Structures are given as structure tokens and as C-alpha cells.
Tab-separated table of C-alpha atoms in Angstrom:
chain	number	residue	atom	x	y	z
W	1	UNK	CA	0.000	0.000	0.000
W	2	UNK	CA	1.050	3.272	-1.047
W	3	UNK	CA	1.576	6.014	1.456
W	4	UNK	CA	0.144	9.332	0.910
W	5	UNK	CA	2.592	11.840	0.938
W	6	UNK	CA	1.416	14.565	3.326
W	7	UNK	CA	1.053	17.720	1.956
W	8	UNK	CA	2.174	20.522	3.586
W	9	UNK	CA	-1.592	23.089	4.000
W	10	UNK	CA	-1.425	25.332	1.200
W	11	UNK	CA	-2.152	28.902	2.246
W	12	UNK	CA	-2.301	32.283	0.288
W	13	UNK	CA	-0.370	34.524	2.309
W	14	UNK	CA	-2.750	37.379	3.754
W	15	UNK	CA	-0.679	39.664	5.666
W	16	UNK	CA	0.378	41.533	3.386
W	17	UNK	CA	-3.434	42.342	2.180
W	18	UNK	CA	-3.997	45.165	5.014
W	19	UNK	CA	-0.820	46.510	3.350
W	20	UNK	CA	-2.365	46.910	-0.290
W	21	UNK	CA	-5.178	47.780	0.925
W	22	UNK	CA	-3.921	50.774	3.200
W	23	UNK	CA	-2.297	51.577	-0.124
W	24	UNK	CA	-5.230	51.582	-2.583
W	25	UNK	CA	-7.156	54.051	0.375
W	26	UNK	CA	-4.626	56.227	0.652
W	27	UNK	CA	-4.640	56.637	-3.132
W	28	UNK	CA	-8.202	57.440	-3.405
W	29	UNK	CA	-8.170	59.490	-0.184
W	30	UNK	CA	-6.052	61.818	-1.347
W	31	UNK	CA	-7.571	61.933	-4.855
W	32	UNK	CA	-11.258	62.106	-3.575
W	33	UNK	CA	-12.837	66.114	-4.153
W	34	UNK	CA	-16.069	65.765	-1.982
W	35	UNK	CA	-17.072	69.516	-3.070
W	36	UNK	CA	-20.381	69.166	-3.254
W	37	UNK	CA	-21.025	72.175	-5.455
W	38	UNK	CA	-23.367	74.624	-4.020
W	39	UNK	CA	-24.198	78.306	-4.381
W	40	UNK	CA	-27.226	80.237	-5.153
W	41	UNK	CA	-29.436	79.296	-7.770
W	42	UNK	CA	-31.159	81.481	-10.538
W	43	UNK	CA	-33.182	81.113	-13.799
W	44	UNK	CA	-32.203	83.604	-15.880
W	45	UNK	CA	-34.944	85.500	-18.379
W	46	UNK	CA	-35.276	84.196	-22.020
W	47	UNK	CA	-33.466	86.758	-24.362
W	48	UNK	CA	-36.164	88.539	-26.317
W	49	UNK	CA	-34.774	91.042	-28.767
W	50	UNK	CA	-38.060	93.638	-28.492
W	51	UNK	CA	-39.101	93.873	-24.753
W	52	UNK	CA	-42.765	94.844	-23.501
W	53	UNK	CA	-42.317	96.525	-20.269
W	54	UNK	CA	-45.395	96.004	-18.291
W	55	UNK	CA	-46.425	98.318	-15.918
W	56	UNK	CA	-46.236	96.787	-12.321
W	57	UNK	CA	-47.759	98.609	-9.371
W	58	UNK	CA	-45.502	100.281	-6.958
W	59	UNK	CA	-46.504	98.378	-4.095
W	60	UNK	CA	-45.228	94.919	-5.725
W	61	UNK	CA	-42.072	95.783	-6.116
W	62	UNK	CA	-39.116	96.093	-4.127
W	63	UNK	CA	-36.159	97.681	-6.328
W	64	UNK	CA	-32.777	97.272	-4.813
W	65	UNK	CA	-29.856	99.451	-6.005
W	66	UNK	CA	-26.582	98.705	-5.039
W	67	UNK	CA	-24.287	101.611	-6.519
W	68	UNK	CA	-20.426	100.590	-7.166
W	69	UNK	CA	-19.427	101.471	-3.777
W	70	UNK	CA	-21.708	99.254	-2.326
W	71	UNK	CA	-24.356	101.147	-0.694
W	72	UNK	CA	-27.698	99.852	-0.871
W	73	UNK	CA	-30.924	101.409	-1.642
W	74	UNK	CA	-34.420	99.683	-1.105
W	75	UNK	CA	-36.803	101.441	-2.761
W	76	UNK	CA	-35.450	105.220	-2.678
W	77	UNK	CA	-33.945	104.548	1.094
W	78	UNK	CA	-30.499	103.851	1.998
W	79	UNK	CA	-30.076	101.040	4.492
W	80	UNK	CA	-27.280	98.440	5.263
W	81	UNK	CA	-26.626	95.164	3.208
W	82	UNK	CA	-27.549	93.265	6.296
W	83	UNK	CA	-31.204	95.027	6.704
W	84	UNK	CA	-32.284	93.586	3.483
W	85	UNK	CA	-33.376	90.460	5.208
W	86	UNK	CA	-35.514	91.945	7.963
W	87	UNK	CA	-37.007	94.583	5.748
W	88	UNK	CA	-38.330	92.228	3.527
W	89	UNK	CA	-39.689	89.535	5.459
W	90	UNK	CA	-42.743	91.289	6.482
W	91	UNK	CA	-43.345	92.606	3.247
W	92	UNK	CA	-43.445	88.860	1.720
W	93	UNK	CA	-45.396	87.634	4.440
W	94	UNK	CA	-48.095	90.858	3.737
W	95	UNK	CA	-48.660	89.367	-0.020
W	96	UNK	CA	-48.947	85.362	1.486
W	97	UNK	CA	-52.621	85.333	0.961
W	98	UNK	CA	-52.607	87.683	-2.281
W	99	UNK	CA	-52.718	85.296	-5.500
W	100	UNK	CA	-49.502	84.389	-7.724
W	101	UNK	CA	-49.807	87.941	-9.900
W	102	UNK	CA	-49.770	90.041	-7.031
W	103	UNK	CA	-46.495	88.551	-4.814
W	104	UNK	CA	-43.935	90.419	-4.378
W	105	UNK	CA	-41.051	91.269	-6.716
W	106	UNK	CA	-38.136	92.035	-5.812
W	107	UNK	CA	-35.714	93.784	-8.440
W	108	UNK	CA	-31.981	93.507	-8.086
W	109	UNK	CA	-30.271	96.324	-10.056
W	110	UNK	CA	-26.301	96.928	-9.811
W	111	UNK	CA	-24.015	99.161	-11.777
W	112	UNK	CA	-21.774	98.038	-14.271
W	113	UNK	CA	-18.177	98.740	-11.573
W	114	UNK	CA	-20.226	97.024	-8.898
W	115	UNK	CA	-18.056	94.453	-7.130
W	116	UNK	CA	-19.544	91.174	-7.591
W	117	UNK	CA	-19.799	90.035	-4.060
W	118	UNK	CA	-21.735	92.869	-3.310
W	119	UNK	CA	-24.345	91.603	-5.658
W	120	UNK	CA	-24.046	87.956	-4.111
W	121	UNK	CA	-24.194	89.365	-0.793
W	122	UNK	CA	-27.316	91.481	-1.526
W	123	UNK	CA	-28.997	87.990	-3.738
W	124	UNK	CA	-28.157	85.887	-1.140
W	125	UNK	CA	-29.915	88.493	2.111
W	126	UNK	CA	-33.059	88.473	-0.431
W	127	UNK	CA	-33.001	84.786	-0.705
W	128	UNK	CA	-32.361	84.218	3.017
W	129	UNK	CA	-35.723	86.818	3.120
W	130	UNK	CA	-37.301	84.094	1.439
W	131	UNK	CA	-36.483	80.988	2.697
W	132	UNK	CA	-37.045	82.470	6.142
W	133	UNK	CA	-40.388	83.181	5.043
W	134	UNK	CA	-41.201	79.410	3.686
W	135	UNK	CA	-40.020	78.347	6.847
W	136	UNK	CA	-42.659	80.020	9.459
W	137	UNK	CA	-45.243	79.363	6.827
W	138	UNK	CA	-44.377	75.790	6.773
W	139	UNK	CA	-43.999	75.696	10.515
W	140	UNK	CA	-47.533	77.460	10.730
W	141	UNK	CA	-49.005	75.290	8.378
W	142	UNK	CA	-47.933	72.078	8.896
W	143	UNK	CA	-45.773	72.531	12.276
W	144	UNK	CA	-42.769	71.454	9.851
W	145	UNK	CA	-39.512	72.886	8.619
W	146	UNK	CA	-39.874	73.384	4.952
W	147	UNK	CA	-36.955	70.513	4.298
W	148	UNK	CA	-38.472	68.315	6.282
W	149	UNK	CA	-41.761	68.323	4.134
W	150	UNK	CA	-42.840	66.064	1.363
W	151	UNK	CA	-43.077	67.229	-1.962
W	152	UNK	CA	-46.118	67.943	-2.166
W	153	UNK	CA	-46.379	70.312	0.567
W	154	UNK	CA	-43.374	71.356	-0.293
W	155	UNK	CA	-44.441	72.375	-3.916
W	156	UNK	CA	-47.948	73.970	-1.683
W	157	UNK	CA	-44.992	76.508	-0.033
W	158	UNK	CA	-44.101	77.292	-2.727
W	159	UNK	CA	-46.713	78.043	-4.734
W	160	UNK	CA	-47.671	80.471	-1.443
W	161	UNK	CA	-44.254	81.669	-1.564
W	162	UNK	CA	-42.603	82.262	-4.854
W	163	UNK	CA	-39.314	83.558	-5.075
W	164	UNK	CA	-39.435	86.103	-7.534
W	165	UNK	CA	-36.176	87.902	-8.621
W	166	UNK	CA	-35.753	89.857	-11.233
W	167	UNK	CA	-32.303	91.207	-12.241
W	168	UNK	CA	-32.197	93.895	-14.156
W	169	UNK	CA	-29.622	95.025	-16.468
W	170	UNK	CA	-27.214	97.354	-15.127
W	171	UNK	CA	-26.725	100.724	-15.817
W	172	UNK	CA	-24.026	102.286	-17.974
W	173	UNK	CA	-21.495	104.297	-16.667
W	174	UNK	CA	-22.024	107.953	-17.879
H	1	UNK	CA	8.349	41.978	50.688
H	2	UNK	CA	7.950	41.218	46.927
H	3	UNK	CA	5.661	42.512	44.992
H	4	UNK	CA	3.879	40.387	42.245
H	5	UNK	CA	2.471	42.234	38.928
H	6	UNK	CA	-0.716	41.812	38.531
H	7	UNK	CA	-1.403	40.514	35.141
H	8	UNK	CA	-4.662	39.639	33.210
H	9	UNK	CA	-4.700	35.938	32.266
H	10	UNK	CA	-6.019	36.538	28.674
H	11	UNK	CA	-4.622	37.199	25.687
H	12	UNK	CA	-3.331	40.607	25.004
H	13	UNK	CA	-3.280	40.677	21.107
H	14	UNK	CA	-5.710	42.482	19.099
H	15	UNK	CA	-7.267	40.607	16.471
H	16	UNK	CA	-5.722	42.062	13.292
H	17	UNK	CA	-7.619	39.158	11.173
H	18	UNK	CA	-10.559	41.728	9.828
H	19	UNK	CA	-8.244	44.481	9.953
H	20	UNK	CA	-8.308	43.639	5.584
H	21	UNK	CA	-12.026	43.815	5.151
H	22	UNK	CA	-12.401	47.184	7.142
H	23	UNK	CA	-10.146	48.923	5.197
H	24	UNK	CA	-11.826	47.164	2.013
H	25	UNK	CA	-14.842	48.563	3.386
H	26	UNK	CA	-13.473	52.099	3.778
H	27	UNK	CA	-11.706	51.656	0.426
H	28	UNK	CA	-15.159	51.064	-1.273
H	29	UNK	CA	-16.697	53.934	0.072
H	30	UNK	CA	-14.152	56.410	-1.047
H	31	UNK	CA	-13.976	54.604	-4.428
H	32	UNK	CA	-17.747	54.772	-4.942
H	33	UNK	CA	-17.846	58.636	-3.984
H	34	UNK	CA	-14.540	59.654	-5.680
H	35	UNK	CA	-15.208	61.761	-9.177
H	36	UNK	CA	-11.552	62.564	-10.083
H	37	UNK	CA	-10.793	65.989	-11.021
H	38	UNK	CA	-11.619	66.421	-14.959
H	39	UNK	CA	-10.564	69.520	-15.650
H	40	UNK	CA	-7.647	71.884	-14.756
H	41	UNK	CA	-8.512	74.914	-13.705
H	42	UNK	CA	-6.191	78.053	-15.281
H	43	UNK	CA	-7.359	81.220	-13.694
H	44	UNK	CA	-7.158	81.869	-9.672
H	45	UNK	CA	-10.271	83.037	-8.282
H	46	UNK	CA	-11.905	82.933	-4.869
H	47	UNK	CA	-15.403	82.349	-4.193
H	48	UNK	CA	-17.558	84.660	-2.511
H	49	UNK	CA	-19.566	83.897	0.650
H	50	UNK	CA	-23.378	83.185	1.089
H	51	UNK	CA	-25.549	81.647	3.974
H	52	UNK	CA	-28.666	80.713	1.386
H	53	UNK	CA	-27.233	78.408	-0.343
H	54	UNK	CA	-29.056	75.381	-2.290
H	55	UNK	CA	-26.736	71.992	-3.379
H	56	UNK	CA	-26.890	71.599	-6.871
H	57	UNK	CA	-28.435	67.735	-6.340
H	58	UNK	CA	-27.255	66.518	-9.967
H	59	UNK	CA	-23.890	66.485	-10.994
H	60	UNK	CA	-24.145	65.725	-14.195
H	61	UNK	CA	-25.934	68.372	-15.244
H	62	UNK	CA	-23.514	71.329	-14.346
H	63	UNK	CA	-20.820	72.520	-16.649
H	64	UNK	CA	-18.598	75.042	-15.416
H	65	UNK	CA	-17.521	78.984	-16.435
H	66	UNK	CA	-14.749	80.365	-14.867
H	67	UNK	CA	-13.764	83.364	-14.598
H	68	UNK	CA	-10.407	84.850	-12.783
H	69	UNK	CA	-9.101	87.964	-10.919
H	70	UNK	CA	-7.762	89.187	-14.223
H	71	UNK	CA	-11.090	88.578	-15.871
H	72	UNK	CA	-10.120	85.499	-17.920
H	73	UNK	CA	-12.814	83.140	-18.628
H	74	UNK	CA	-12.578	79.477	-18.874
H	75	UNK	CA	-14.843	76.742	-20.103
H	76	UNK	CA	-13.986	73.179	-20.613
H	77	UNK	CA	-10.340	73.322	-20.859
H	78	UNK	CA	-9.257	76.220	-22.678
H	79	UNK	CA	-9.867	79.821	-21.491
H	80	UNK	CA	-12.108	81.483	-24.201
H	81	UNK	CA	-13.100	85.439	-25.348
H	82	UNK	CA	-16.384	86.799	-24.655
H	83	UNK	CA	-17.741	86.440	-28.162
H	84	UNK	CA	-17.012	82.532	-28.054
H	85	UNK	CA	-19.686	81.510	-24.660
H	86	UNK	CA	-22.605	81.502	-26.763
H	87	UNK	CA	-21.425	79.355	-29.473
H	88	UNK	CA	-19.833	76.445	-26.893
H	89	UNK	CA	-22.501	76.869	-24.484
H	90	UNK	CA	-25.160	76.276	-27.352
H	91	UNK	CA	-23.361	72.811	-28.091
H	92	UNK	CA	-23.638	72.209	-24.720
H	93	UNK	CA	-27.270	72.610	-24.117
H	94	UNK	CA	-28.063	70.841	-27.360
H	95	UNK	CA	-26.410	67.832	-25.743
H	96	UNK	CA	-27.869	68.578	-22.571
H	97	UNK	CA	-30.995	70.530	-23.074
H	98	UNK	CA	-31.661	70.950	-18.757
H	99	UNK	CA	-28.218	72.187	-18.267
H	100	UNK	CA	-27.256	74.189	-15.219
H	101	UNK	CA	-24.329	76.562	-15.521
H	102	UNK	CA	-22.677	77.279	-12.570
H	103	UNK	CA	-20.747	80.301	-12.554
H	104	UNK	CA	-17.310	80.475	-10.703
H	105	UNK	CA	-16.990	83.890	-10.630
H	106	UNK	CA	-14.497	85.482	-8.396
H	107	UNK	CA	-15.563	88.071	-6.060
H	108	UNK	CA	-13.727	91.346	-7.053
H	109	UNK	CA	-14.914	91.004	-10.685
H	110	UNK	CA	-17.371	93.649	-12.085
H	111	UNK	CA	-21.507	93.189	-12.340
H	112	UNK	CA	-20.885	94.763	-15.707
H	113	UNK	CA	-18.587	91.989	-16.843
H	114	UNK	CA	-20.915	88.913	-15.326
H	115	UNK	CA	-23.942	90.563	-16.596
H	116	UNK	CA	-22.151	90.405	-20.109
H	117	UNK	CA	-21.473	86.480	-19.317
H	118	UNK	CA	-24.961	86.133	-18.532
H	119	UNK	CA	-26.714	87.826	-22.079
H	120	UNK	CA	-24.133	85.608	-23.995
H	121	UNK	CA	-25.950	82.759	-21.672
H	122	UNK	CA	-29.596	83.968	-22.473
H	123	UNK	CA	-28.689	84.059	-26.217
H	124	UNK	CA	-27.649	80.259	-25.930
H	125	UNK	CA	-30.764	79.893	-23.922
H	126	UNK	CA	-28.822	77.992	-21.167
H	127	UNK	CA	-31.020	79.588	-18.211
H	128	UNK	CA	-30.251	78.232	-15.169
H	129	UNK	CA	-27.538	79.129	-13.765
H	130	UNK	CA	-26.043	79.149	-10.214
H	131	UNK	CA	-23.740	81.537	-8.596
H	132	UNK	CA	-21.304	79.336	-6.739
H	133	UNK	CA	-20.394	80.619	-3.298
H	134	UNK	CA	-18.598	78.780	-0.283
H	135	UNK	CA	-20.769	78.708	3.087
H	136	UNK	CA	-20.426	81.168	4.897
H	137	UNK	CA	-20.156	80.144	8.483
């Protein structure tokens, strides 16, 4: 009878695996951009070549000038960048009720050497305005913050709150 | 008097055995979420701040405009004039009809300059756009 040789267990050597493992993370760690890319969102008009202008009545608008020094005006009186917010919360929450072609719009208008982050600075105290206001109407409404909603009481908000920017072209330099 | 250490009986090794499959694990993860840089960026800018700020859910959708501290603008790879937005940026949103633009604009450029990005945009009909801006904390 023939003996079986025993054969000695045959094993893959694993301790090295940590190793390239370690290795492959570190490579993709250090290559990994998690920027979610975020900033403030717009729709810009369609480009019409021959423009109505429609009359809108003064008490639907809120124009705010921001002259190339920075200095704000809302609606022919000069306050700070940072009132923007508080001055037109109650002003957005006055036209809740109102139906969609009589909210509140608000009219950004900046001169052509106006320095850019004014303007975001400005856009983004309007749209702070705004979201403020969806907030306490979806906290009224439905005892909710509006991100925590579902969509369709989401879309609801905002039907009762539309943000409505307009940006108007800036002025020439004379 | 002598003093005798007090010692636990068990083992003191840590089991290093699943050490490979939780770094697999982490190794997924940052696999899975990594999108490797596609373009390089020419122009130096910095961001301006904001506190209202949305996240731009699909990536896929957003093509880029840059434009630097010395007013360069750059799309794709290649910096480009003024005159030359509408033409690339229609190409784009004929391959992409919802396109959003997002506009890396640095923050000591000129309204008059971005509102001249942004009728070049309107003529290409690529209308949403989004200013990008870092959080402002």
C-alpha cells in the first residue's frame, strides 16, 4: 500500500493584504474632491430682442440698487446690506394670501463697476428673506420645517411663496 | 516583601484578522464617492460667501464657467473670449438641453462683466444658472 505523501496546507499569504489595501485608500483618499457644489441658484430670463415693459404697481415691487461702492438702496432709502433680510420679510409675508400675480417682486439692479460680491451678498440676504419666510409658513401650516416636508407640501410653499427675482440690467457708466 | 504584577490571564493581542475587510470597506466607500478631477482649472479666483445656499443635487448636469481675478474666462479646458460663450454653451445645451451653468466667478470682478457672461448665456438659452459661493459660516 502506497503512502500518501502529506502535503504541507497550502495557504495564500494574507498579511500583506492590510498593506495593499492601506495603499489603494490612501490613493483614493487623497484623490477624492467631496465639493459638493453649491451656491445660489437662478433662472435667468429668455433673451427677447423687443421687450414689452409692463407696468407693475408700486406696491409689488421692491427695487434694490446697489451703486459701485456698495451702498444699498431699497426702494429710494439707503439702508445696510444686512437690513435687506428683515425689511423684507414682512413685506413677503403681507402678499402670502394675495394670489400668484400680485407677490412680491423684488428687483436687483447693480451698476456696471459694482463688485460682484456685493451683488451675491445682496442675492443671497433676499433669498435668506425668502427661505425664512417658507419656513414660518411651513412651521404654521404644517408645524414642519420646509426641508423636512414632502413634496407635495413642499411644492404647496411654494406656490404660497414664490421667489421672484428679477435682475435687471445694469446701468451704464455715464 | 515582593511585589507580584498583577497581570490579566487573557490574551493581550488584538485581532488584526478583519483588519483587511475594514479597510476594504473604507476603500469602497471612497472609491464609490470619488469623481476625479476632470478639468484643470487656469485662472485663480476665490469664491464669494453666502448663507442661502441650495446643493446643486445633480452632478451631471452642471458645466462650469470660470472666470479669474484678471477677468479670464474658462470653459472646458481652454480659457475662451467673450464672443465665443454663446457658441460652446449652445453645443452644450443641445447635448444637454436641462443644463445648469454654474458660474465660478471670483468676487472682485465687475456686475458689468458677469452681466455680459450672462446675455451671452440667455442668447444660448442655457437659463439656469447658479452663482457658486462657499458657506459662509
Amino acid at each position: 500500500m502506497i503512502k500518501k505523501k502529506k502535503l504541507p496546507e497550502a495557504t495564500i499569504p494574507t498579511s500583506s493584504m492590510a498593506d495593499i489595501a492601506f495603499l489603494l485608500l490612501i490613493f483614493f483618499l487623497v484623490a477624492t474632491v467631496i465639493d459638493v457644489d453649491s451656491g445660489i441658484g437662478m433662472t435667468l430670463p429668455e433673451f427677447i430682442e423687443d421687450i414689452e415693459t409692463v407696468e407693475v404697481p408700486k406696491d409689488r415691487m421692491a427695487a434694490i440698487l446697489i451703486n459701485e461702492t456698495g451702498d444699498v438702496l431699497l426702494d429710494g432709502q439707503p439702508i445696510s446690506l444686512f437690513q435687506i433680510t428683515a425689511t423684507l420679510k414682512p413685506r413677503i409675508q403681507s402678499k402670502i394670501e394675495l394670489p400668484k400675480n400680485k407677490k412680491l417682486i423684488v428687483s436687483l439692479k447693480t451698476d456696471r463697476r459694482t463688485v460682484y460680491n456685493a451683488y451675491i451678498q445682496a442675492l443671497d440676504q433676499v433669498k435668506e428673506a425668502y427661505f425664512e419666510v417658507r419656513d414660518e409658513y411651513a412651521n404654521s401650516k404644517y408645524g414642519q420645517k420646509f426641508n423636512d416636508l414632502d413634496e407635495t407640501s413642499q411644492n404647496e410653499v411654494k406656490e404660497a411663496v414664490p421667489i421672484i427675482i428679477s435682475i435687471a440690467e445694469p446701468e451704464k457708466i455715464k | 516583601m515582593k511585589f507580584e504584577k498583577k497581570r490579566a490571564s487573557t490574551k493581550q493581542e488584538i485581532p488584526t484578522a478583519s483588519m483587511p475587510d475594514i479597510i476594504f470597506m473604507l476603500l469602497l466607500f471612497f472609491m464609490v464617492t470619488t469623481t476625479l478631477r476632470e478639468v484643470e482649472v487656469f485662472v485663480n479666483y476665490s469664491l464669494p460667501e453666502a448663507k442661502a445656499i441650495e446643493k446643486i443635487e445633480n452632478r451631471r448636469l452642471i458645466s462650469y464657467i470660470w472666470v479669474g481675478q484678471d477677468s479670464r474666462i474658462q470653459i472646458n479646458d481652454s480659457l475662451v473670449k467673450m464672443e465665443e460663450i454663446q457658441s460652446i454653451m449652445y453645443t452644450k445645451r443641445q447635448a444637454l438641453p436641462n443644463v445648469i451653468v454654474s458660474l465660478r466667478i471670483d468676487k472682485n470682478t465687475d456686475m458689468g462683466y458677469v452681466t455680459d457672461i450672462q446675455q451671452e448665456l440667455r442668447k444660448a438659452y442655457c437659463l439656469r444658472i447658479n452663482y457658486s459661493a462657499n458657506v459662509k459660516i
